[in-house]
Amino acid sequence: MPTLFDPVTLGDIRCANRIIMAPMTRSRANEEDAPTEMNALYYGQRASAGMIITEGVYPNFDGKGYVRTPGIVTEAQIAGWKLVADAVHAKGGKIVMQIMHCGRITSRHNKPEDSRTLAPSTIQAKGEMMTDAAGMVAFEVPEAMTMAEIKQSIADYGQATKNALAAGCDGVELHCTSGYLPAQFLSTGTNQRDDDYGGSLDNRLRFVIEVLNAMTEAAGAGRVGIRICPGNPFNDLSDENPEETFRALIDRINPMGLAYLHVIRAKAGVDNIELSKSFDGPVILNESYVLDNGNRAIAKGLADAISFGKPFIANPDLPEKFRAGAELKAPDFATMYVPGPKGYVDYD
Ligand SMILES: Cc1cc2nc3c(=O)[nH]c(=O)nc-3n(C[C@H](O)[C@H](O)[C@H](O)COP(=O)(O)O)c2cc1C
């Protein structure tokens, strides 16, 4: 029976263990939205994970949501990510970049002046987000994407994938939950289009399928994963029938042969672990796992690997701590999203 300490192959990515670092936005990119030596140090410190999934990275400027988050668009950004990938590889680790287009979950204060806020429909999300310039502000009112803008965004995911590989990443993950652009297309509450990208279930799935096609064309399916959390209401997301939506999505992606399905488990209304059984490839499960329940999920065949978020923040050597049965440190929430090294690269 495999445990968290055994190797696993996710598509084309061979991982030395099944302890995956979950994607975590830490808001510490530089003024060009590029990673720096400090970010390379942070990820390098965590390279003993079987695989690292990076924080969400935007594929075009419109897709930037949160303050000080990195992109994979410009030469400076690609060069910054190369520092990160090299640091992880130098220690024998693997790194996959999470591609995250926030759609309507953004503020103009957080992104370039000439960028826009695009979404499937002109429905503003309820809620606020943090900015450096103006503190907490309401989410923008989005513009409904034209057909040309949809096609451009899909192409941008493909180019972002190429750029991630050019930076040396081992693969990419589509962020398809938490109320961001792909989830906005999937869900009835945010997608009220009446063209090929909205209305019927098939039409709501189209954007995500075409984005995955663009990503797999760029990287090969064995280097592309997808993250989902059916029923996740985060960022004012609602769907009339998330279980039906995601069952259909999994049916549609099964023939693609993706590297993995990454599922956040704990949300009201949908049994996401049950749902993930219908995926034909490797499954990574996430949320509130520790050593014991992680090993149990693997032993039961529910997961091929487990991703850990918060535990990796304060315990860069998490696999070693698990091996030793050592007590885990708790992360400092006050420094989660602030600039600088404190609460970032100073855990040991
Ligand atoms: C500081 C922080 C930032 C996060 N940023 C992202 C992100 O960029 N992309 C994403 O998919 N999930 C993000 N998450 C969610 C985590 O990947 C993970 O799903 C969550 O922390 C639950 O796992 P855990 O119980 O092991 O921490 C973030 C979580 C935290 C704590």
PDB file of N, CA and C in Angstrom, residues 138-230:
ATOM      1  N   ALA A 138     -14.639  47.637  -3.370  1.00  0.00           N
ATOM      2  CA  ALA A 138     -15.592  46.717  -4.009  1.00  0.00           C
ATOM      3  C   ALA A 138     -14.969  46.132  -5.275  1.00  0.00           C
ATOM      4  N   PHE A 139     -15.376  44.914  -5.622  1.00  0.00           N
ATOM      5  CA  PHE A 139     -14.960  44.332  -6.900  1.00  0.00           C
ATOM      6  C   PHE A 139     -15.471  45.211  -8.047  1.00  0.00           C
ATOM      7  N   GLU A 140     -14.745  45.199  -9.168  1.00  0.00           N
ATOM      8  CA  GLU A 140     -15.152  45.985 -10.344  1.00  0.00           C
ATOM      9  C   GLU A 140     -16.449  45.444 -10.953  1.00  0.00           C
ATOM     10  N   VAL A 141     -17.147  46.327 -11.658  1.00  0.00           N
ATOM     11  CA  VAL A 141     -18.247  45.858 -12.518  1.00  0.00           C
ATOM     12  C   VAL A 141     -17.598  45.386 -13.817  1.00  0.00           C
ATOM     13  N   PRO A 142     -17.758  44.114 -14.164  1.00  0.00           N
ATOM     14  CA  PRO A 142     -17.056  43.624 -15.363  1.00  0.00           C
ATOM     15  C   PRO A 142     -17.783  43.988 -16.660  1.00  0.00           C
ATOM     16  N   GLU A 143     -17.025  43.997 -17.762  1.00  0.00           N
ATOM     17  CA  GLU A 143     -17.622  44.068 -19.106  1.00  0.00           C
ATOM     18  C   GLU A 143     -17.811  42.625 -19.592  1.00  0.00           C
ATOM     19  N   ALA A 144     -18.886  42.376 -20.310  1.00  0.00           N
ATOM     20  CA  ALA A 144     -19.084  41.043 -20.892  1.00  0.00           C
ATOM     21  C   ALA A 144     -18.113  40.866 -22.049  1.00  0.00           C
ATOM     22  N   MET A 145     -17.420  39.753 -22.073  1.00  0.00           N
ATOM     23  CA  MET A 145     -16.414  39.517 -23.112  1.00  0.00           C
ATOM     24  C   MET A 145     -17.065  39.360 -24.480  1.00  0.00           C
ATOM     25  N   THR A 146     -16.449  39.977 -25.477  1.00  0.00           N
ATOM     26  CA  THR A 146     -16.874  39.732 -26.859  1.00  0.00           C
ATOM     27  C   THR A 146     -16.319  38.376 -27.286  1.00  0.00           C
ATOM     28  N   MET A 147     -16.810  37.890 -28.418  1.00  0.00           N
ATOM     29  CA  MET A 147     -16.303  36.616 -28.937  1.00  0.00           C
ATOM     30  C   MET A 147     -14.792  36.728 -29.177  1.00  0.00           C
ATOM     31  N   ALA A 148     -14.353  37.869 -29.714  1.00  0.00           N
ATOM     32  CA  ALA A 148     -12.913  38.048 -29.991  1.00  0.00           C
ATOM     33  C   ALA A 148     -12.110  38.045 -28.690  1.00  0.00           C
ATOM     34  N   GLU A 149     -12.674  38.630 -27.641  1.00  0.00           N
ATOM     35  CA  GLU A 149     -11.950  38.661 -26.355  1.00  0.00           C
ATOM     36  C   GLU A 149     -11.882  37.265 -25.728  1.00  0.00           C
ATOM     37  N   ILE A 150     -12.931  36.484 -25.914  1.00  0.00           N
ATOM     38  CA  ILE A 150     -12.882  35.101 -25.421  1.00  0.00           C
ATOM     39  C   ILE A 150     -11.776  34.335 -26.135  1.00  0.00           C
ATOM     40  N   LYS A 151     -11.745  34.461 -27.465  1.00  0.00           N
ATOM     41  CA  LYS A 151     -10.714  33.730 -28.240  1.00  0.00           C
ATOM     42  C   LYS A 151      -9.316  34.188 -27.829  1.00  0.00           C
ATOM     43  N   GLN A 152      -9.174  35.511 -27.600  1.00  0.00           N
ATOM     44  CA  GLN A 152      -7.859  36.036 -27.214  1.00  0.00           C
ATOM     45  C   GLN A 152      -7.436  35.478 -25.851  1.00  0.00           C
ATOM     46  N   SER A 153      -8.379  35.433 -24.915  1.00  0.00           N
ATOM     47  CA  SER A 153      -8.048  34.905 -23.589  1.00  0.00           C
ATOM     48  C   SER A 153      -7.624  33.445 -23.662  1.00  0.00           C
ATOM     49  N   ILE A 154      -8.332  32.676 -24.480  1.00  0.00           N
ATOM     50  CA  ILE A 154      -7.975  31.260 -24.630  1.00  0.00           C
ATOM     51  C   ILE A 154      -6.549  31.158 -25.187  1.00  0.00           C
ATOM     52  N   ALA A 155      -6.269  31.977 -26.203  1.00  0.00           N
ATOM     53  CA  ALA A 155      -4.916  31.978 -26.777  1.00  0.00           C
ATOM     54  C   ALA A 155      -3.882  32.403 -25.726  1.00  0.00           C
ATOM     55  N   ASP A 156      -4.264  33.335 -24.862  1.00  0.00           N
ATOM     56  CA  ASP A 156      -3.333  33.794 -23.825  1.00  0.00           C
ATOM     57  C   ASP A 156      -2.992  32.675 -22.828  1.00  0.00           C
ATOM     58  N   TYR A 157      -3.966  31.827 -22.521  1.00  0.00           N
ATOM     59  CA  TYR A 157      -3.654  30.670 -21.667  1.00  0.00           C
ATOM     60  C   TYR A 157      -2.628  29.766 -22.361  1.00  0.00           C
ATOM     61  N   GLY A 158      -2.756  29.615 -23.674  1.00  0.00           N
ATOM     62  CA  GLY A 158      -1.793  28.794 -24.420  1.00  0.00           C
ATOM     63  C   GLY A 158      -0.406  29.425 -24.378  1.00  0.00           C
ATOM     64  N   GLN A 159      -0.346  30.746 -24.605  1.00  0.00           N
ATOM     65  CA  GLN A 159       0.953  31.431 -24.588  1.00  0.00           C
ATOM     66  C   GLN A 159       1.554  31.407 -23.180  1.00  0.00           C
ATOM     67  N   ALA A 160       0.710  31.576 -22.166  1.00  0.00           N
ATOM     68  CA  ALA A 160       1.199  31.531 -20.775  1.00  0.00           C
ATOM     69  C   ALA A 160       1.815  30.162 -20.484  1.00  0.00           C
ATOM     70  N   THR A 161       1.196  29.118 -21.019  1.00  0.00           N
ATOM     71  CA  THR A 161       1.728  27.762 -20.837  1.00  0.00           C
ATOM     72  C   THR A 161       3.106  27.648 -21.475  1.00  0.00           C
ATOM     73  N   LYS A 162       3.220  28.159 -22.706  1.00  0.00           N
ATOM     74  CA  LYS A 162       4.540  28.134 -23.371  1.00  0.00           C
ATOM     75  C   LYS A 162       5.558  28.907 -22.545  1.00  0.00           C
ATOM     76  N   ASN A 163       5.147  30.055 -22.023  1.00  0.00           N
ATOM     77  CA  ASN A 163       6.066  30.871 -21.232  1.00  0.00           C
ATOM     78  C   ASN A 163       6.483  30.160 -19.934  1.00  0.00           C
ATOM     79  N   ALA A 164       5.539  29.468 -19.323  1.00  0.00           N
ATOM     80  CA  ALA A 164       5.863  28.733 -18.088  1.00  0.00           C
ATOM     81  C   ALA A 164       6.899  27.647 -18.383  1.00  0.00           C
ATOM     82  N   LEU A 165       6.723  26.960 -19.501  1.00  0.00           N
ATOM     83  CA  LEU A 165       7.703  25.924 -19.861  1.00  0.00           C
ATOM     84  C   LEU A 165       9.044  26.563 -20.214  1.00  0.00           C
ATOM     85  N   ALA A 166       8.987  27.724 -20.902  1.00  0.00           N
ATOM     86  CA  ALA A 166      10.237  28.423 -21.252  1.00  0.00           C
ATOM     87  C   ALA A 166      10.988  28.833 -19.984  1.00  0.00           C
ATOM     88  N   ALA A 167      10.245  29.121 -18.934  1.00  0.00           N
ATOM     89  CA  ALA A 167      10.877  29.479 -17.661  1.00  0.00           C
ATOM     90  C   ALA A 167      11.425  28.249 -16.941  1.00  0.00           C
ATOM     91  N   GLY A 168      11.103  27.061 -17.438  1.00  0.00           N
ATOM     92  CA  GLY A 168      11.640  25.837 -16.849  1.00  0.00           C
ATOM     93  C   GLY A 168      10.665  25.081 -15.975  1.00  0.00           C
ATOM     94  N   CYS A 169       9.403  25.523 -15.920  1.00  0.00           N
ATOM     95  CA  CYS A 169       8.432  24.779 -15.111  1.00  0.00           C
ATOM     96  C   CYS A 169       8.175  23.406 -15.729  1.00  0.00           C
ATOM     97  N   ASP A 170       7.802  22.450 -14.866  1.00  0.00           N
ATOM     98  CA  ASP A 170       7.558  21.085 -15.330  1.00  0.00           C
ATOM     99  C   ASP A 170       6.160  20.903 -15.892  1.00  0.00           C
ATOM    100  N   GLY A 171       5.277  21.873 -15.632  1.00  0.00           N
ATOM    101  CA  GLY A 171       3.919  21.775 -16.135  1.00  0.00           C
ATOM    102  C   GLY A 171       3.122  22.991 -15.696  1.00  0.00           C
ATOM    103  N   VAL A 172       1.818  22.929 -15.975  1.00  0.00           N
ATOM    104  CA  VAL A 172       0.919  24.024 -15.606  1.00  0.00           C
ATOM    105  C   VAL A 172      -0.369  23.432 -15.033  1.00  0.00           C
ATOM    106  N   GLU A 173      -1.032  24.237 -14.210  1.00  0.00           N
ATOM    107  CA  GLU A 173      -2.326  23.829 -13.648  1.00  0.00           C
ATOM    108  C   GLU A 173      -3.340  24.915 -13.959  1.00  0.00           C
ATOM    109  N   LEU A 174      -4.491  24.545 -14.483  1.00  0.00           N
ATOM    110  CA  LEU A 174      -5.565  25.516 -14.707  1.00  0.00           C
ATOM    111  C   LEU A 174      -6.321  25.733 -13.393  1.00  0.00           C
ATOM    112  N   HIS A 175      -6.353  26.975 -12.943  1.00  0.00           N
ATOM    113  CA  HIS A 175      -7.153  27.313 -11.757  1.00  0.00           C
ATOM    114  C   HIS A 175      -8.604  27.438 -12.205  1.00  0.00           C
ATOM    115  N   CYS A 176      -9.427  26.461 -11.799  1.00  0.00           N
ATOM    116  CA  CYS A 176     -10.807  26.383 -12.296  1.00  0.00           C
ATOM    117  C   CYS A 176     -11.789  26.342 -11.119  1.00  0.00           C
ATOM    118  N   THR A 177     -11.480  27.134 -10.077  1.00  0.00           N
ATOM    119  CA  THR A 177     -12.415  27.214  -8.949  1.00  0.00           C
ATOM    120  C   THR A 177     -12.313  28.607  -8.323  1.00  0.00           C
ATOM    121  N   SER A 178     -12.856  28.745  -7.128  1.00  0.00           N
ATOM    122  CA  SER A 178     -12.717  29.960  -6.314  1.00  0.00           C
ATOM    123  C   SER A 178     -13.266  31.212  -6.970  1.00  0.00           C
ATOM    124  N   GLY A 179     -14.192  31.044  -7.907  1.00  0.00           N
ATOM    125  CA  GLY A 179     -14.896  32.201  -8.462  1.00  0.00           C
ATOM    126  C   GLY A 179     -14.134  32.955  -9.532  1.00  0.00           C
ATOM    127  N   TYR A 180     -13.038  32.415 -10.064  1.00  0.00           N
ATOM    128  CA  TYR A 180     -12.273  33.119 -11.096  1.00  0.00           C
ATOM    129  C   TYR A 180     -12.823  32.793 -12.492  1.00  0.00           C
ATOM    130  N   LEU A 181     -12.162  33.325 -13.526  1.00  0.00           N
ATOM    131  CA  LEU A 181     -12.790  33.334 -14.855  1.00  0.00           C
ATOM    132  C   LEU A 181     -13.315  31.965 -15.336  1.00  0.00           C
ATOM    133  N   PRO A 182     -12.525  30.888 -15.266  1.00  0.00           N
ATOM    134  CA  PRO A 182     -13.094  29.610 -15.746  1.00  0.00           C
ATOM    135  C   PRO A 182     -14.363  29.222 -14.984  1.00  0.00           C
ATOM    136  N   ALA A 183     -14.331  29.411 -13.660  1.00  0.00           N
ATOM    137  CA  ALA A 183     -15.524  29.087 -12.852  1.00  0.00           C
ATOM    138  C   ALA A 183     -16.677  30.029 -13.178  1.00  0.00           C
ATOM    139  N   GLN A 184     -16.373  31.270 -13.546  1.00  0.00           N
ATOM    140  CA  GLN A 184     -17.431  32.223 -13.935  1.00  0.00           C
ATOM    141  C   GLN A 184     -18.140  31.752 -15.208  1.00  0.00           C
ATOM    142  N   PHE A 185     -17.390  31.141 -16.122  1.00  0.00           N
ATOM    143  CA  PHE A 185     -18.031  30.591 -17.327  1.00  0.00           C
ATOM    144  C   PHE A 185     -18.860  29.353 -17.008  1.00  0.00           C
ATOM    145  N   LEU A 186     -18.365  28.515 -16.071  1.00  0.00           N
ATOM    146  CA  LEU A 186     -19.060  27.254 -15.786  1.00  0.00           C
ATOM    147  C   LEU A 186     -20.404  27.456 -15.092  1.00  0.00           C
ATOM    148  N   SER A 187     -20.519  28.557 -14.322  1.00  0.00           N
ATOM    149  CA  SER A 187     -21.599  28.648 -13.334  1.00  0.00           C
ATOM    150  C   SER A 187     -22.768  29.506 -13.818  1.00  0.00           C
ATOM    151  N   THR A 188     -23.981  29.043 -13.517  1.00  0.00           N
ATOM    152  CA  THR A 188     -25.175  29.748 -14.005  1.00  0.00           C
ATOM    153  C   THR A 188     -25.322  31.142 -13.401  1.00  0.00           C
ATOM    154  N   GLY A 189     -24.849  31.334 -12.174  1.00  0.00           N
ATOM    155  CA  GLY A 189     -25.003  32.647 -11.530  1.00  0.00           C
ATOM    156  C   GLY A 189     -24.168  33.741 -12.170  1.00  0.00           C
ATOM    157  N   THR A 190     -23.075  33.378 -12.831  1.00  0.00           N
ATOM    158  CA  THR A 190     -22.158  34.359 -13.423  1.00  0.00           C
ATOM    159  C   THR A 190     -22.170  34.347 -14.939  1.00  0.00           C
ATOM    160  N   ASN A 191     -22.731  33.304 -15.529  1.00  0.00           N
ATOM    161  CA  ASN A 191     -22.745  33.196 -16.985  1.00  0.00           C
ATOM    162  C   ASN A 191     -24.181  33.267 -17.478  1.00  0.00           C
ATOM    163  N   GLN A 192     -24.548  34.428 -18.013  1.00  0.00           N
ATOM    164  CA  GLN A 192     -25.903  34.577 -18.563  1.00  0.00           C
ATOM    165  C   GLN A 192     -25.829  34.902 -20.040  1.00  0.00           C
ATOM    166  N   ARG A 193     -24.814  34.378 -20.702  1.00  0.00           N
ATOM    167  CA  ARG A 193     -24.642  34.610 -22.141  1.00  0.00           C
ATOM    168  C   ARG A 193     -25.667  33.792 -22.919  1.00  0.00           C
ATOM    169  N   ASP A 194     -25.955  34.266 -24.118  1.00  0.00           N
ATOM    170  CA  ASP A 194     -26.860  33.467 -24.957  1.00  0.00           C
ATOM    171  C   ASP A 194     -26.186  33.100 -26.284  1.00  0.00           C
ATOM    172  N   ASP A 195     -24.841  33.087 -26.270  1.00  0.00           N
ATOM    173  CA  ASP A 195     -24.131  32.649 -27.481  1.00  0.00           C
ATOM    174  C   ASP A 195     -23.516  31.268 -27.231  1.00  0.00           C
ATOM    175  N   ASP A 196     -22.472  30.908 -27.967  1.00  0.00           N
ATOM    176  CA  ASP A 196     -21.888  29.570 -27.854  1.00  0.00           C
ATOM    177  C   ASP A 196     -21.230  29.316 -26.498  1.00  0.00           C
ATOM    178  N   TYR A 197     -21.015  30.374 -25.697  1.00  0.00           N
ATOM    179  CA  TYR A 197     -20.302  30.222 -24.423  1.00  0.00           C
ATOM    180  C   TYR A 197     -21.213  30.341 -23.203  1.00  0.00           C
ATOM    181  N   GLY A 198     -22.518  30.273 -23.404  1.00  0.00           N
ATOM    182  CA  GLY A 198     -23.421  30.331 -22.256  1.00  0.00           C
ATOM    183  C   GLY A 198     -24.761  29.692 -22.603  1.00  0.00           C
ATOM    184  N   GLY A 199     -25.615  29.595 -21.568  1.00  0.00           N
ATOM    185  CA  GLY A 199     -26.928  29.001 -21.800  1.00  0.00           C
ATOM    186  C   GLY A 199     -26.900  27.535 -21.430  1.00  0.00           C
ATOM    187  N   SER A 200     -26.744  26.663 -22.408  1.00  0.00           N
ATOM    188  CA  SER A 200     -26.772  25.221 -22.117  1.00  0.00           C
ATOM    189  C   SER A 200     -25.517  24.818 -21.337  1.00  0.00           C
ATOM    190  N   LEU A 201     -25.592  23.648 -20.702  1.00  0.00           N
ATOM    191  CA  LEU A 201     -24.440  23.123 -19.965  1.00  0.00           C
ATOM    192  C   LEU A 201     -23.239  22.979 -20.897  1.00  0.00           C
ATOM    193  N   ASP A 202     -23.458  22.423 -22.079  1.00  0.00           N
ATOM    194  CA  ASP A 202     -22.366  22.270 -23.050  1.00  0.00           C
ATOM    195  C   ASP A 202     -21.697  23.609 -23.353  1.00  0.00           C
ATOM    196  N   ASN A 203     -22.511  24.635 -23.504  1.00  0.00           N
ATOM    197  CA  ASN A 203     -21.959  25.953 -23.819  1.00  0.00           C
ATOM    198  C   ASN A 203     -21.188  26.543 -22.638  1.00  0.00           C
ATOM    199  N   ARG A 204     -21.672  26.293 -21.416  1.00  0.00           N
ATOM    200  CA  ARG A 204     -20.945  26.808 -20.243  1.00  0.00           C
ATOM    201  C   ARG A 204     -19.596  26.101 -20.074  1.00  0.00           C
ATOM    202  N   LEU A 205     -19.521  24.841 -20.533  1.00  0.00           N
ATOM    203  CA  LEU A 205     -18.256  24.098 -20.426  1.00  0.00           C
ATOM    204  C   LEU A 205     -17.244  24.525 -21.477  1.00  0.00           C
ATOM    205  N   ARG A 206     -17.721  25.159 -22.546  1.00  0.00           N
ATOM    206  CA  ARG A 206     -16.880  25.363 -23.736  1.00  0.00           C
ATOM    207  C   ARG A 206     -15.593  26.137 -23.433  1.00  0.00           C
ATOM    208  N   PHE A 207     -15.696  27.199 -22.655  1.00  0.00           N
ATOM    209  CA  PHE A 207     -14.504  28.014 -22.383  1.00  0.00           C
ATOM    210  C   PHE A 207     -13.407  27.166 -21.722  1.00  0.00           C
ATOM    211  N   VAL A 208     -13.786  26.420 -20.702  1.00  0.00           N
ATOM    212  CA  VAL A 208     -12.791  25.622 -19.965  1.00  0.00           C
ATOM    213  C   VAL A 208     -12.168  24.561 -20.883  1.00  0.00           C
ATOM    214  N   ILE A 209     -13.003  23.917 -21.678  1.00  0.00           N
ATOM    215  CA  ILE A 209     -12.480  22.885 -22.596  1.00  0.00           C
ATOM    216  C   ILE A 209     -11.508  23.512 -23.593  1.00  0.00           C
ATOM    217  N   GLU A 210     -11.880  24.665 -24.140  1.00  0.00           N
ATOM    218  CA  GLU A 210     -11.005  25.295 -25.141  1.00  0.00           C
ATOM    219  C   GLU A 210      -9.715  25.812 -24.498  1.00  0.00           C
ATOM    220  N   VAL A 211      -9.806  26.304 -23.276  1.00  0.00           N
ATOM    221  CA  VAL A 211      -8.588  26.715 -22.561  1.00  0.00           C
ATOM    222  C   VAL A 211      -7.678  25.497 -22.349  1.00  0.00           C
ATOM    223  N   LEU A 212      -8.268  24.387 -21.905  1.00  0.00           N
ATOM    224  CA  LEU A 212      -7.446  23.177 -21.693  1.00  0.00           C
ATOM    225  C   LEU A 212      -6.841  22.698 -23.009  1.00  0.00           C
ATOM    226  N   ASN A 213      -7.605  22.810 -24.095  1.00  0.00           N
ATOM    227  CA  ASN A 213      -7.040  22.426 -25.402  1.00  0.00           C
ATOM    228  C   ASN A 213      -5.836  23.301 -25.734  1.00  0.00           C
ATOM    229  N   ALA A 214      -5.958  24.602 -25.475  1.00  0.00           N
ATOM    230  CA  ALA A 214      -4.838  25.513 -25.768  1.00  0.00           C
ATOM    231  C   ALA A 214      -3.627  25.164 -24.892  1.00  0.00           C
ATOM    232  N   MET A 215      -3.890  24.826 -23.642  1.00  0.00           N
ATOM    233  CA  MET A 215      -2.782  24.501 -22.728  1.00  0.00           C
ATOM    234  C   MET A 215      -2.135  23.167 -23.108  1.00  0.00           C
ATOM    235  N   THR A 216      -2.944  22.178 -23.454  1.00  0.00           N
ATOM    236  CA  THR A 216      -2.364  20.868 -23.803  1.00  0.00           C
ATOM    237  C   THR A 216      -1.654  20.926 -25.155  1.00  0.00           C
ATOM    238  N   GLU A 217      -2.142  21.765 -26.064  1.00  0.00           N
ATOM    239  CA  GLU A 217      -1.411  21.933 -27.329  1.00  0.00           C
ATOM    240  C   GLU A 217      -0.027  22.515 -27.073  1.00  0.00           C
ATOM    241  N   ALA A 218       0.061  23.381 -26.088  1.00  0.00           N
ATOM    242  CA  ALA A 218       1.336  24.042 -25.798  1.00  0.00           C
ATOM    243  C   ALA A 218       2.293  23.143 -25.016  1.00  0.00           C
ATOM    244  N   ALA A 219       1.749  22.296 -24.140  1.00  0.00           N
ATOM    245  CA  ALA A 219       2.625  21.565 -23.210  1.00  0.00           C
ATOM    246  C   ALA A 219       2.547  20.049 -23.352  1.00  0.00           C
ATOM    247  N   GLY A 220       1.532  19.538 -24.043  1.00  0.00           N
ATOM    248  CA  GLY A 220       1.231  18.109 -23.985  1.00  0.00           C
ATOM    249  C   GLY A 220       0.364  17.857 -22.765  1.00  0.00           C
ATOM    250  N   ALA A 221      -0.633  16.952 -22.909  1.00  0.00           N
ATOM    251  CA  ALA A 221      -1.600  16.744 -21.823  1.00  0.00           C
ATOM    252  C   ALA A 221      -0.934  16.277 -20.538  1.00  0.00           C
ATOM    253  N   GLY A 222       0.173  15.564 -20.659  1.00  0.00           N
ATOM    254  CA  GLY A 222       0.857  15.007 -19.485  1.00  0.00           C
ATOM    255  C   GLY A 222       1.528  16.051 -18.618  1.00  0.00           C
ATOM    256  N   ARG A 223       1.476  17.300 -19.067  1.00  0.00           N
ATOM    257  CA  ARG A 223       2.043  18.383 -18.251  1.00  0.00           C
ATOM    258  C   ARG A 223       0.986  19.428 -17.873  1.00  0.00           C
ATOM    259  N   VAL A 224      -0.283  19.045 -17.988  1.00  0.00           N
ATOM    260  CA  VAL A 224      -1.368  19.979 -17.667  1.00  0.00           C
ATOM    261  C   VAL A 224      -2.303  19.347 -16.639  1.00  0.00           C
ATOM    262  N   GLY A 225      -2.491  20.033 -15.522  1.00  0.00           N
ATOM    263  CA  GLY A 225      -3.460  19.598 -14.519  1.00  0.00           C
ATOM    264  C   GLY A 225      -4.578  20.622 -14.419  1.00  0.00           C
ATOM    265  N   ILE A 226      -5.621  20.267 -13.665  1.00  0.00           N
ATOM    266  CA  ILE A 226      -6.741  21.207 -13.457  1.00  0.00           C
ATOM    267  C   ILE A 226      -7.168  21.135 -12.006  1.00  0.00           C
ATOM    268  N   ARG A 227      -7.472  22.295 -11.429  1.00  0.00           N
ATOM    269  CA  ARG A 227      -7.931  22.353 -10.036  1.00  0.00           C
ATOM    270  C   ARG A 227      -9.403  22.739  -9.992  1.00  0.00           C
ATOM    271  N   ILE A 228     -10.185  21.946  -9.273  1.00  0.00           N
ATOM    272  CA  ILE A 228     -11.624  22.221  -9.153  1.00  0.00           C
ATOM    273  C   ILE A 228     -12.062  22.112  -7.683  1.00  0.00           C
ATOM    274  N   CYS A 229     -13.221  22.693  -7.419  1.00  0.00           N
ATOM    275  CA  CYS A 229     -13.864  22.533  -6.112  1.00  0.00           C
ATOM    276  C   CYS A 229     -15.366  22.713  -6.324  1.00  0.00           C
ATOM    277  N   PRO A 230     -16.025  21.667  -6.838  1.00  0.00           N
ATOM    278  CA  PRO A 230     -17.457  21.802  -7.129  1.00  0.00           C
ATOM    279  C   PRO A 230     -18.244  22.298  -5.914  1.00  0.00           C
TER     280      PRO A 230
END
